[in-house]
Amino acid sequence: MDGVPCLRVPQCQAQKLRRSLQSKGALDLSLSLVKDSDGTVLLPILASCLSQLDLQSFRTTVASDDACEVVWSKSALQSKKEKGRASGSKLEKVLQELLESHGERWTEELKRDLPRSFQRHGDLVLLGDTCFVLPLWENMDQQLWSTVARGLGAKRLAKIRRISRDGFRSPEVTMLLGEHSWVKHVDNGISYEFDVTKCMFSAGNITEKLRVAGFDCRGETVVDLYAGIGYFTLPYLVHAKASHVHACEWNPNAVEALKKNLEANGVSDRCTIHQGDNRQLQLCGVADRVNLGLIPSSEDSWSVACRLLRRATGGILHIHQNVTSPVQHSTASDAPQKVSGKKADREVWQAWADDTAKHIASLLKDFTGTLWTTNIQHIEHVKSYAPHVHHVVLDLECRPS
């Protein structure tokens, strides 16, 4: 994710929650908090502590409809010690030295070509595709990448260009420095290993993984229709204590990583992997809970999820979706407009959830021949991709009438 991880909280609760974050060692003391124009406050969080954040306890503290969520801010979160100093000053310094050794002069254009953000996975740093694009860098050869690694405190470097359209959402990643591309990432005590050139890892889904980890799934059979490397399969097994998880995944590279991760976390005996298109899954009537973690939409597998629920007792569907809100035009006063925009967002999410609940009830009736009741338990906002595109999760309880 681009930007700095922050906890967005109501202004009236900001100091109380700031002290709480600081006592847990999660507050980034090098950055100043930022007051947003909508009346909320952004509290900067240390990225290393993000996976241990107990978001539910903070929401209980707020105990209102006001915002309390993790966001990735691109706002000017400035250093308390040296406001205006570039966060990549060390990288900039070593690159200046490299250029001077080649008889080149440092320019503002080169400075703008440095990475503004990157992903760190252990000793590997994954750069975006908008940096180091100027022709001058090509003259530095491999010396450039060893210098960049030194400036960023890494041993290996890779660069992601785009997500391929191969149906697997495989990243198009090139290794720039290092012998191999397997990395290890630890979230909430769960170890994920994967090949960065073949599998995706979304840090922005951490709040949903933490929420899943908080479920009580003892005695339950869960089906994860889009398991990937185990993003949600592992929290269901390790923390939510599901009795068994059926993990469906059609990307063979992700399946390889999933097997490794199940073994590494000691839960392989409680998981069955089904490799291939989940629409061809032969299971029926086995699930107490089905996770549909595909965006922008998992609608292609809604009928599969309905078939998987237990006929006698039903269960819960966790349906992920990117929901687009209407564009709010600017006015003279931005703060009231933002508050109005958030209300409009929630109304759109609710409307989508209502339509989805009706659609699922109809699918269940068609499949079983009997009436079912669907109940919207919760709508969770995971993250925003743009001002008007929101990743949400619908918790939908489905019971035979």
GROMACS .gro file of C-alpha atoms in nm:
model
  401
    1MET     CA    1   0.000   0.000   0.000
    2ASP     CA    2   0.114   0.354  -0.073
    3GLY     CA    3   0.151   0.606   0.207
    4VAL     CA    4   0.177   0.577   0.584
    5PRO     CA    5  -0.049   0.347   0.793
    6CYS     CA    6  -0.263   0.554   1.029
    7LEU     CA    7  -0.553   0.504   1.267
    8ARG     CA    8  -0.833   0.746   1.175
    9VAL     CA    9  -1.021   0.845   1.493
   10PRO     CA   10  -1.270   1.110   1.606
   11GLN     CA   11  -1.098   1.427   1.725
   12CYS     CA   12  -1.259   1.401   2.069
   13GLN     CA   13  -1.093   1.060   2.122
   14ALA     CA   14  -0.759   1.139   1.955
   15GLN     CA   15  -0.547   1.204   2.265
   16LYS     CA   16  -0.686   0.907   2.455
   17LEU     CA   17  -0.620   0.671   2.163
   18ARG     CA   18  -0.280   0.831   2.096
   19ARG     CA   19  -0.175   0.748   2.453
   20SER     CA   20  -0.309   0.395   2.410
   21LEU     CA   21  -0.111   0.342   2.088
   22GLN     CA   22   0.201   0.486   2.250
   23SER     CA   23   0.170   0.257   2.554
   24LYS     CA   24   0.156  -0.041   2.316
   25GLY     CA   25   0.462   0.082   2.128
   26ALA     CA   26   0.260   0.112   1.807
   27LEU     CA   27   0.261   0.492   1.765
   28ASP     CA   28   0.514   0.627   1.514
   29LEU     CA   29   0.673   0.895   1.731
   30SER     CA   30   0.879   1.028   1.441
   31LEU     CA   31   0.567   1.161   1.269
   32SER     CA   32   0.314   1.423   1.371
   33LEU     CA   33  -0.055   1.345   1.393
   34VAL     CA   34  -0.267   1.515   1.127
   35LYS     CA   35  -0.607   1.676   1.172
   36ASP     CA   36  -0.821   1.611   0.863
   37SER     CA   37  -1.072   1.862   0.730
   38ASP     CA   38  -1.365   1.632   0.819
   39GLY     CA   39  -1.287   1.660   1.190
   40THR     CA   40  -1.107   1.327   1.227
   41VAL     CA   41  -0.744   1.280   1.327
   42LEU     CA   42  -0.485   1.051   1.169
   43LEU     CA   43  -0.254   0.882   1.420
   44PRO     CA   44   0.059   0.742   1.246
   45ILE     CA   45   0.126   0.374   1.322
   46LEU     CA   46   0.453   0.185   1.297
   47ALA     CA   47   0.419  -0.052   1.000
   48SER     CA   48   0.590  -0.328   1.200
   49CYS     CA   49   0.312  -0.311   1.463
   50LEU     CA   50   0.019  -0.296   1.221
   51SER     CA   51  -0.049  -0.670   1.223
   52GLN     CA   52  -0.073  -0.673   1.606
   53LEU     CA   53  -0.321  -0.385   1.622
   54ASP     CA   54  -0.644  -0.475   1.805
   55LEU     CA   55  -0.880  -0.266   1.598
   56GLN     CA   56  -1.191  -0.397   1.770
   57SER     CA   57  -1.080  -0.267   2.110
   58PHE     CA   58  -1.030   0.081   1.966
   59ARG     CA   59  -1.376   0.072   1.809
   60THR     CA   60  -1.520  -0.027   2.147
   61THR     CA   61  -1.344   0.272   2.301
   62VAL     CA   62  -1.496   0.506   2.043
   63ALA     CA   63  -1.839   0.340   2.081
   64SER     CA   64  -2.006   0.550   1.815
   65ASP     CA   65  -2.067   0.568   1.441
   66ASP     CA   66  -1.762   0.791   1.404
   67ALA     CA   67  -1.462   0.671   1.209
   68CYS     CA   68  -1.211   0.436   1.367
   69GLU     CA   69  -1.027   0.256   1.092
   70VAL     CA   70  -0.682   0.191   0.953
   71VAL     CA   71  -0.609   0.400   0.644
   72TRP     CA   72  -0.300   0.451   0.431
   73SER     CA   73  -0.244   0.825   0.419
   74LYS     CA   74  -0.057   1.013   0.149
   75SER     CA   75  -0.101   1.336   0.347
   76ALA     CA   76   0.199   1.540   0.457
   77LEU     CA   77   0.275   1.345   0.777
   78GLN     CA   78   0.588   1.537   0.869
   79SER     CA   79   0.879   1.443   1.089
   80LYS     CA   80   0.877   1.615   1.425
   81LYS     CA   81   1.253   1.660   1.419
   82GLU     CA   82   1.312   1.772   1.064
   83LYS     CA   83   0.996   1.879   0.887
   84GLY     CA   84   1.043   1.890   0.515
   85ARG     CA   85   1.337   1.648   0.518
   86ALA     CA   86   1.293   1.373   0.260
   87SER     CA   87   1.234   1.031   0.413
   88GLY     CA   88   1.470   0.884   0.156
   89SER     CA   89   1.762   1.110   0.248
   90LYS     CA   90   2.003   0.819   0.290
   91LEU     CA   91   1.907   0.678  -0.049
   92GLU     CA   92   1.944   1.021  -0.203
   93LYS     CA   93   2.288   1.067  -0.048
   94VAL     CA   94   2.435   0.737  -0.170
   95LEU     CA   95   2.290   0.790  -0.518
   96GLN     CA   96   2.443   1.138  -0.536
   97GLU     CA   97   2.779   0.983  -0.453
   98LEU     CA   98   2.729   0.717  -0.721
   99LEU     CA   99   2.646   0.977  -0.986
  100GLU     CA  100   2.944   1.192  -0.893
  101SER     CA  101   3.174   0.890  -0.929
  102HIS     CA  102   3.042   0.859  -1.285
  103GLY     CA  103   3.093   1.230  -1.355
  104GLU     CA  104   2.719   1.307  -1.346
  105ARG     CA  105   2.543   1.590  -1.164
  106TRP     CA  106   2.250   1.549  -0.924
  107THR     CA  107   1.931   1.724  -1.042
  108GLU     CA  108   1.577   1.778  -0.919
  109GLU     CA  109   1.454   1.562  -1.207
  110LEU     CA  110   1.659   1.271  -1.075
  111LYS     CA  111   1.531   1.333  -0.723
  112ARG     CA  112   1.173   1.313  -0.848
  113ASP     CA  113   1.258   0.978  -1.008
  114LEU     CA  114   1.332   0.815  -0.671
  115PRO     CA  115   1.077   0.576  -0.511
  116ARG     CA  116   0.815   0.751  -0.301
  117SER     CA  117   0.699   0.425  -0.147
  118PHE     CA  118   0.788   0.057  -0.158
  119GLN     CA  119   0.706  -0.278   0.001
  120ARG     CA  120   0.951  -0.442   0.238
  121HIS     CA  121   0.949  -0.820   0.285
  122GLY     CA  122   1.234  -0.913   0.517
  123ASP     CA  123   1.558  -0.832   0.338
  124LEU     CA  124   1.382  -0.776   0.003
  125VAL     CA  125   1.244  -0.440  -0.107
  126LEU     CA  126   0.981  -0.436  -0.384
  127LEU     CA  127   0.986  -0.111  -0.584
  128GLY     CA  128   0.701   0.027  -0.791
  129ASP     CA  129   0.720   0.087  -1.166
  130THR     CA  130   0.729   0.468  -1.153
  131CYS     CA  131   1.083   0.507  -1.020
  132PHE     CA  132   1.425   0.486  -1.185
  133VAL     CA  133   1.276   0.534  -1.531
  134LEU     CA  134   1.514   0.806  -1.657
  135PRO     CA  135   1.769   0.689  -1.920
  136LEU     CA  136   2.063   0.810  -1.710
  137TRP     CA  137   2.018   0.525  -1.461
  138GLU     CA  138   2.088   0.269  -1.734
  139ASN     CA  139   2.448   0.386  -1.744
  140MET     CA  140   2.498   0.273  -1.383
  141ASP     CA  141   2.444  -0.098  -1.465
  142GLN     CA  142   2.424  -0.335  -1.166
  143GLN     CA  143   2.606  -0.084  -0.949
  144LEU     CA  144   2.282   0.116  -0.933
  145TRP     CA  145   2.085  -0.163  -0.766
  146SER     CA  146   2.351  -0.249  -0.510
  147THR     CA  147   2.361   0.121  -0.418
  148VAL     CA  148   1.981   0.142  -0.393
  149ALA     CA  149   1.977  -0.167  -0.171
  150ARG     CA  150   2.238  -0.010   0.056
  151GLY     CA  151   2.038   0.313   0.075
  152LEU     CA  152   1.720   0.126   0.168
  153GLY     CA  153   1.882  -0.121   0.406
  154ALA     CA  154   1.801  -0.424   0.190
  155LYS     CA  155   1.994  -0.719   0.048
  156ARG     CA  156   1.757  -0.796  -0.239
  157LEU     CA  157   1.562  -0.574  -0.478
  158ALA     CA  158   1.273  -0.637  -0.714
  159LYS     CA  159   1.046  -0.417  -0.924
  160ILE     CA  160   0.676  -0.472  -0.990
  161ARG     CA  161   0.538  -0.342  -1.318
  162ARG     CA  162   0.174  -0.446  -1.315
  163ILE     CA  163  -0.067  -0.724  -1.225
  164SER     CA  164  -0.101  -0.965  -1.517
  165ARG     CA  165  -0.432  -1.059  -1.672
  166ASP     CA  166  -0.359  -1.432  -1.664
  167GLY     CA  167  -0.660  -1.503  -1.443
  168PHE     CA  168  -0.431  -1.568  -1.146
  169ARG     CA  169  -0.357  -1.199  -1.069
  170SER     CA  170   0.012  -1.288  -1.091
  171PRO     CA  171   0.246  -0.993  -1.043
  172GLU     CA  172   0.486  -0.900  -1.321
  173VAL     CA  173   0.797  -0.867  -1.106
  174THR     CA  174   1.161  -0.851  -1.210
  175MET     CA  175   1.438  -0.937  -0.966
  176LEU     CA  176   1.703  -0.663  -0.975
  177LEU     CA  177   1.938  -0.785  -0.705
  178GLY     CA  178   1.956  -1.119  -0.522
  179GLU     CA  179   1.971  -1.490  -0.587
  180HIS     CA  180   1.614  -1.593  -0.514
  181SER     CA  181   1.267  -1.438  -0.488
  182TRP     CA  182   1.104  -1.624  -0.197
  183VAL     CA  183   1.024  -1.403   0.103
  184LYS     CA  184   0.874  -1.442   0.449
  185HIS     CA  185   0.613  -1.206   0.593
  186VAL     CA  186   0.471  -1.233   0.947
  187ASP     CA  187   0.126  -1.095   1.028
  188ASN     CA  188  -0.041  -1.137   1.366
  189GLY     CA  189   0.187  -1.429   1.453
  190ILE     CA  190   0.119  -1.607   1.123
  191SER     CA  191   0.406  -1.681   0.885
  192TYR     CA  192   0.346  -1.634   0.513
  193GLU     CA  193   0.611  -1.743   0.263
  194PHE     CA  194   0.574  -1.677  -0.109
  195ASP     CA  195   0.758  -1.600  -0.430
  196VAL     CA  196   0.722  -1.226  -0.499
  197THR     CA  197   0.759  -1.288  -0.872
  198LYS     CA  198   0.461  -1.524  -0.879
  199CYS     CA  199   0.224  -1.433  -0.593
  200MET     CA  200   0.064  -1.118  -0.453
  201PHE     CA  201   0.063  -1.008  -0.090
  202SER     CA  202  -0.178  -0.728   0.004
  203ALA     CA  203  -0.076  -0.545   0.321
  204GLY     CA  204  -0.395  -0.340   0.295
  205ASN     CA  205  -0.607  -0.642   0.393
  206ILE     CA  206  -0.450  -0.662   0.739
  207THR     CA  207  -0.757  -0.523   0.918
  208GLU     CA  208  -0.980  -0.792   0.765
  209LYS     CA  209  -0.730  -1.065   0.853
  210LEU     CA  210  -0.728  -0.936   1.211
  211ARG     CA  211  -1.109  -0.938   1.215
  212VAL     CA  212  -1.121  -1.297   1.088
  213ALA     CA  213  -0.866  -1.395   1.353
  214GLY     CA  214  -1.112  -1.267   1.614
  215PHE     CA  215  -1.395  -1.499   1.503
  216ASP     CA  216  -1.485  -1.802   1.715
  217CYS     CA  217  -1.500  -2.085   1.462
  218ARG     CA  218  -1.452  -2.377   1.701
  219GLY     CA  219  -1.644  -2.677   1.572
  220GLU     CA  220  -1.699  -2.514   1.233
  221THR     CA  221  -1.610  -2.622   0.882
  222VAL     CA  222  -1.504  -2.325   0.669
  223VAL     CA  223  -1.463  -2.308   0.292
  224ASP     CA  224  -1.227  -2.042   0.157
  225LEU     CA  225  -1.314  -2.010  -0.211
  226TYR     CA  226  -1.016  -1.786  -0.297
  227ALA     CA  227  -0.740  -1.908  -0.067
  228GLY     CA  228  -0.432  -1.767  -0.241
  229ILE     CA  229  -0.125  -1.827  -0.023
  230GLY     CA  230  -0.349  -1.852   0.284
  231TYR     CA  231  -0.441  -1.487   0.350
  232PHE     CA  232  -0.764  -1.584   0.529
  233THR     CA  233  -0.728  -1.964   0.544
  234LEU     CA  234  -0.448  -1.932   0.800
  235PRO     CA  235  -0.626  -1.685   1.037
  236TYR     CA  236  -0.930  -1.916   1.034
  237LEU     CA  237  -0.711  -2.209   1.134
  238VAL     CA  238  -0.450  -2.051   1.361
  239HIS     CA  239  -0.655  -1.795   1.557
  240ALA     CA  240  -1.027  -1.858   1.489
  241LYS     CA  241  -0.967  -2.230   1.557
  242ALA     CA  242  -1.186  -2.366   1.276
  243SER     CA  243  -1.214  -2.744   1.293
  244HIS     CA  244  -1.140  -2.775   0.923
  245VAL     CA  245  -1.090  -2.545   0.625
  246HIS     CA  246  -1.138  -2.640   0.262
  247ALA     CA  247  -0.905  -2.406   0.071
  248CYS     CA  248  -0.979  -2.353  -0.299
  249GLU     CA  249  -0.715  -2.202  -0.529
  250TRP     CA  250  -0.644  -2.234  -0.900
  251ASN     CA  251  -0.303  -2.063  -0.922
  252PRO     CA  252  -0.044  -2.345  -0.894
  253ASN     CA  253   0.219  -2.102  -0.763
  254ALA     CA  254  -0.013  -1.989  -0.485
  255VAL     CA  255  -0.097  -2.352  -0.404
  256GLU     CA  256   0.275  -2.426  -0.365
  257ALA     CA  257   0.308  -2.137  -0.119
  258LEU     CA  258  -0.015  -2.235   0.061
  259LYS     CA  259   0.115  -2.588   0.126
  260LYS     CA  260   0.439  -2.447   0.263
  261ASN     CA  261   0.252  -2.201   0.487
  262LEU     CA  262   0.015  -2.462   0.628
  263GLU     CA  263   0.316  -2.673   0.726
  264ALA     CA  264   0.509  -2.378   0.868
  265ASN     CA  265   0.216  -2.278   1.091
  266GLY     CA  266   0.143  -2.634   1.203
  267VAL     CA  267  -0.214  -2.656   1.071
  268SER     CA  268  -0.183  -2.869   0.755
  269ASP     CA  269  -0.373  -3.157   0.922
  270ARG     CA  270  -0.688  -2.939   0.944
  271CYS     CA  271  -0.690  -2.814   0.585
  272THR     CA  272  -0.781  -2.974   0.254
  273ILE     CA  273  -0.658  -2.797  -0.058
  274HIS     CA  274  -0.876  -2.809  -0.371
  275GLN     CA  275  -0.667  -2.695  -0.668
  276GLY     CA  276  -0.858  -2.568  -0.969
  277ASP     CA  277  -1.163  -2.355  -1.057
  278ASN     CA  278  -1.389  -2.338  -0.750
  279ARG     CA  279  -1.694  -2.345  -0.977
  280GLN     CA  280  -1.604  -2.710  -1.044
  281LEU     CA  281  -1.581  -2.794  -0.673
  282GLN     CA  282  -1.756  -3.123  -0.591
  283LEU     CA  283  -1.830  -3.041  -0.224
  284CYS     CA  284  -2.190  -2.980  -0.120
  285GLY     CA  285  -2.364  -2.902   0.212
  286VAL     CA  286  -2.051  -2.909   0.428
  287ALA     CA  287  -1.990  -2.546   0.531
  288ASP     CA  288  -2.084  -2.348   0.839
  289ARG     CA  289  -1.903  -2.049   0.691
  290VAL     CA  290  -1.783  -1.955   0.341
  291ASN     CA  291  -1.522  -1.688   0.269
  292LEU     CA  292  -1.548  -1.518  -0.073
  293GLY     CA  293  -1.239  -1.298  -0.067
  294LEU     CA  294  -1.214  -1.192  -0.432
  295ILE     CA  295  -1.231  -0.834  -0.555
  296PRO     CA  296  -1.359  -0.648  -0.745
  297SER     CA  297  -1.634  -0.910  -0.715
  298SER     CA  298  -1.684  -1.274  -0.618
  299GLU     CA  299  -2.030  -1.293  -0.774
  300ASP     CA  300  -1.927  -1.569  -1.015
  301SER     CA  301  -1.902  -1.802  -0.713
  302TRP     CA  302  -2.209  -1.696  -0.515
  303SER     CA  303  -2.404  -1.999  -0.639
  304VAL     CA  304  -2.112  -2.223  -0.534
  305ALA     CA  305  -2.118  -2.070  -0.186
  306CYS     CA  306  -2.491  -2.134  -0.156
  307ARG     CA  307  -2.442  -2.498  -0.255
  308LEU     CA  308  -2.171  -2.535   0.009
  309LEU     CA  309  -2.384  -2.422   0.307
  310ARG     CA  310  -2.532  -2.693   0.527
  311ARG     CA  311  -2.888  -2.766   0.411
  312ALA     CA  312  -3.029  -2.815   0.761
  313THR     CA  313  -2.867  -2.525   0.948
  314GLY     CA  314  -2.724  -2.285   0.689
  315GLY     CA  315  -2.433  -2.062   0.785
  316ILE     CA  316  -2.254  -1.735   0.719
  317LEU     CA  317  -2.114  -1.593   0.395
  318HIS     CA  318  -1.836  -1.333   0.403
  319ILE     CA  319  -1.871  -1.160   0.066
  320HIS     CA  320  -1.601  -0.919  -0.053
  321GLN     CA  321  -1.684  -0.650  -0.308
  322ASN     CA  322  -1.553  -0.324  -0.449
  323VAL     CA  323  -1.842  -0.080  -0.419
  324THR     CA  324  -1.837   0.250  -0.608
  325SER     CA  325  -1.992   0.553  -0.440
  326PRO     CA  326  -2.137   0.851  -0.626
  327VAL     CA  327  -1.907   1.146  -0.693
  328GLN     CA  328  -1.955   1.431  -0.445
  329HIS     CA  329  -1.895   1.770  -0.604
  330SER     CA  330  -1.688   2.024  -0.411
  331THR     CA  331  -1.851   2.316  -0.233
  332ALA     CA  332  -1.726   2.622  -0.049
  333SER     CA  333  -1.713   2.425   0.276
  334ASP     CA  334  -1.523   2.097   0.238
  335ALA     CA  335  -1.574   1.957   0.590
  336PRO     CA  336  -1.955   1.929   0.574
  337GLN     CA  337  -1.915   1.788   0.224
  338LYS     CA  338  -1.683   1.512   0.348
  339VAL     CA  339  -1.922   1.418   0.628
  340SER     CA  340  -2.204   1.407   0.374
  341GLY     CA  341  -1.984   1.198   0.145
  342LYS     CA  342  -1.919   0.940   0.416
  343LYS     CA  343  -2.289   0.911   0.484
  344ALA     CA  344  -2.350   0.866   0.111
  345ASP     CA  345  -2.081   0.593   0.105
  346ARG     CA  346  -2.251   0.402   0.385
  347GLU     CA  347  -2.587   0.432   0.209
  348VAL     CA  348  -2.439   0.285  -0.110
  349TRP     CA  349  -2.278  -0.001   0.085
  350GLN     CA  350  -2.611  -0.073   0.253
  351ALA     CA  351  -2.797  -0.067  -0.078
  352TRP     CA  352  -2.547  -0.313  -0.228
  353ALA     CA  353  -2.576  -0.537   0.081
  354ASP     CA  354  -2.957  -0.533   0.062
  355ASP     CA  355  -2.952  -0.631  -0.305
  356THR     CA  356  -2.694  -0.902  -0.238
  357ALA     CA  357  -2.898  -1.047   0.049
  358LYS     CA  358  -3.202  -1.074  -0.179
  359HIS     CA  359  -2.997  -1.231  -0.457
  360ILE     CA  360  -2.844  -1.489  -0.223
  361ALA     CA  361  -3.190  -1.577  -0.081
  362SER     CA  362  -3.312  -1.634  -0.436
  363LEU     CA  363  -3.014  -1.855  -0.522
  364LEU     CA  364  -3.067  -2.061  -0.207
  365LYS     CA  365  -3.435  -2.109  -0.289
  366ASP     CA  366  -3.351  -2.216  -0.645
  367PHE     CA  367  -3.092  -2.463  -0.521
  368THR     CA  368  -3.286  -2.619  -0.230
  369GLY     CA  369  -3.646  -2.565  -0.336
  370THR     CA  370  -3.729  -2.409   0.004
  371LEU     CA  371  -3.735  -2.057   0.144
  372TRP     CA  372  -3.430  -1.913   0.321
  373THR     CA  373  -3.388  -1.608   0.543
  374THR     CA  374  -3.085  -1.385   0.492
  375ASN     CA  375  -2.976  -1.142   0.762
  376ILE     CA  376  -2.712  -0.870   0.721
  377GLN     CA  377  -2.495  -0.906   1.031
  378HIS     CA  378  -2.229  -0.650   0.946
  379ILE     CA  379  -2.071  -0.447   0.667
  380GLU     CA  380  -1.695  -0.403   0.711
  381HIS     CA  381  -1.498  -0.133   0.529
  382VAL     CA  382  -1.153  -0.277   0.451
  383LYS     CA  383  -0.987  -0.003   0.248
  384SER     CA  384  -1.036   0.253  -0.027
  385TYR     CA  385  -0.871   0.225  -0.368
  386ALA     CA  386  -0.978   0.570  -0.480
  387PRO     CA  387  -1.201   0.847  -0.343
  388HIS     CA  388  -1.509   0.660  -0.462
  389VAL     CA  389  -1.409   0.290  -0.474
  390HIS     CA  390  -1.431   0.099  -0.147
  391HIS     CA  391  -1.343  -0.261  -0.059
  392VAL     CA  392  -1.615  -0.383   0.177
  393VAL     CA  393  -1.711  -0.721   0.325
  394LEU     CA  394  -2.068  -0.828   0.389
  395ASP     CA  395  -2.128  -1.076   0.671
  396LEU     CA  396  -2.450  -1.245   0.561
  397GLU     CA  397  -2.626  -1.498   0.781
  398CYS     CA  398  -2.827  -1.752   0.578
  399ARG     CA  399  -3.077  -1.985   0.746
  400PRO     CA  400  -3.347  -2.218   0.609
  401SER     CA  401  -3.693  -2.089   0.703
   0.00000   0.00000   0.00000
